[in-house]
Amino acid sequence: MQAKLDGANLPYAVYHYKSKGKSYLSDTISAQAERLGPGYTTVPRRETCSFLYHVKCGKGYSKLVTAEGEALEIEWKEKDTFAVPAWCQIQHVCLSGEPAYLFAINDRPMLESLGFIRQA
């Protein structure tokens, strides 16, 4: 997976895992791998699904703004795991001189099937 993300030759790349014949990994869970280039900051995003992130390697932090407007920062490094609740704005920042690689699962397929998915 790291080679695929590196091969995109972009400061930020995302790969969405899919099962054969499906748009997602399963009917209830989606999985993705992300690569942040050294010093890169992602564009803030917000959606109704929740995420569970695991840091394969790299160092950085994620800026969160909760649905209630509370601003938080989660510092992370290799082997850390952190959760992002539904409808939190999230923005990742890579602090290391090397790329950071994150793996995440989310509940997007389940929410889409129920008609609850929304993004901002």
Coordinates of C-alpha atoms in Angstrom, one line a residue:
M1 CA 0.0 0.0 0.0
Q2 CA 2.8 2.4 0.8
A3 CA 4.2 2.0 -2.7
K4 CA 0.7 2.8 -4.2
L5 CA 0.4 5.9 -2.1
D6 CA 4.0 7.0 -2.9
G7 CA 3.3 6.3 -6.6
A8 CA 0.6 8.9 -6.6
N9 CA 3.4 11.5 -6.4
L10 CA 1.2 13.9 -4.5
P11 CA 1.6 15.7 -1.2
Y12 CA -1.6 14.0 0.0
A13 CA -2.9 10.7 -1.2
V14 CA -5.8 8.4 -0.1
Y15 CA -6.5 4.8 -1.1
H16 CA -10.0 3.4 -0.4
Y17 CA -10.0 -0.3 0.1
K18 CA -12.8 -2.2 -1.7
S19 CA -14.1 -5.7 -1.7
K20 CA -14.7 -7.4 -5.0
G21 CA -17.8 -5.9 -6.7
K22 CA -18.4 -3.4 -3.9
S23 CA -17.7 0.3 -3.4
Y24 CA -16.4 -0.3 0.1
L25 CA -14.7 -2.9 2.2
S26 CA -18.1 -4.2 3.5
D27 CA -21.7 -3.1 3.8
T28 CA -21.0 -1.5 7.2
I29 CA -17.3 -0.6 7.3
S30 CA -15.0 1.3 5.0
A31 CA -11.2 1.4 5.2
Q32 CA -8.6 3.8 3.8
A33 CA -4.9 4.4 3.8
E34 CA -3.6 8.0 3.7
R35 CA -0.2 9.5 3.0
L36 CA 0.8 13.0 4.1
G37 CA 4.0 14.4 2.7
P38 CA 6.6 16.0 4.9
G39 CA 5.2 19.3 6.4
Y40 CA 1.8 18.9 4.6
T41 CA -1.5 20.0 6.0
T42 CA -4.7 18.6 4.7
V43 CA -7.8 20.6 3.8
P44 CA -10.3 20.6 6.7
R45 CA -13.3 18.3 6.2
R46 CA -16.4 17.4 8.1
E47 CA -18.8 14.5 7.6
T48 CA -21.3 12.5 9.5
C49 CA -19.3 9.3 9.7
S50 CA -16.8 8.6 12.6
F51 CA -13.2 7.4 12.1
L52 CA -10.7 5.3 13.9
Y53 CA -7.1 6.1 12.8
H54 CA -3.9 4.2 13.3
V55 CA -0.5 5.7 12.6
K56 CA 1.7 3.4 10.7
C57 CA 4.6 5.8 10.7
G58 CA 5.4 9.5 10.9
K59 CA 4.6 12.2 13.4
G60 CA 2.0 15.0 13.4
Y61 CA -1.3 16.1 14.8
S62 CA -4.9 16.4 13.9
K63 CA -7.0 19.5 14.5
L64 CA -10.6 18.7 15.4
V65 CA -13.5 21.0 15.8
T66 CA -16.5 19.1 17.4
A67 CA -20.1 19.5 16.5
E68 CA -20.4 21.8 19.6
G69 CA -17.5 24.0 18.3
E70 CA -14.8 22.8 20.7
A71 CA -11.3 22.9 19.1
L72 CA -9.0 20.1 20.0
E73 CA -5.6 18.9 18.8
I74 CA -4.5 15.3 18.9
E75 CA -0.8 14.7 18.6
W76 CA 0.2 11.4 17.1
K77 CA 3.3 9.3 16.2
E78 CA 4.1 5.8 14.9
K79 CA 1.8 3.1 16.5
D80 CA -0.7 5.6 18.0
T81 CA -4.4 5.1 17.5
F82 CA -7.1 7.8 17.9
A83 CA -10.8 8.3 17.2
V84 CA -12.6 11.1 15.4
P85 CA -16.3 11.4 16.4
A86 CA -19.0 12.0 13.8
W87 CA -19.4 15.5 12.5
C88 CA -16.0 16.7 13.7
Q89 CA -14.1 18.9 11.4
I90 CA -10.7 17.2 10.9
Q91 CA -7.4 18.4 9.5
H92 CA -4.2 16.4 9.6
V93 CA -0.7 18.0 9.8
C94 CA 2.5 16.1 9.2
L95 CA 5.4 17.3 11.4
S96 CA 8.1 14.9 10.4
G97 CA 10.7 15.3 7.6
E98 CA 9.4 12.0 6.2
P99 CA 5.9 11.2 5.0
A100 CA 3.3 10.1 7.5
Y101 CA 1.1 7.0 6.8
L102 CA -2.3 6.7 8.4
F103 CA -4.9 3.8 8.2
A104 CA -8.5 4.5 9.1
I105 CA -11.8 2.7 9.3
N106 CA -15.1 4.4 9.3
D107 CA -18.9 3.7 9.2
R108 CA -19.6 5.5 6.0
P109 CA -21.3 2.5 4.1
M110 CA -23.7 2.0 7.0
L111 CA -24.6 5.7 7.2
E112 CA -25.0 5.9 3.4
S113 CA -27.4 2.9 3.4
L114 CA -29.5 4.6 6.1
G115 CA -29.5 8.0 4.2
F116 CA -27.6 9.8 7.0
I117 CA -24.3 10.7 5.2
R118 CA -23.5 14.4 4.9
Q119 CA -20.3 16.3 4.2
A120 CA -19.3 19.9 4.6

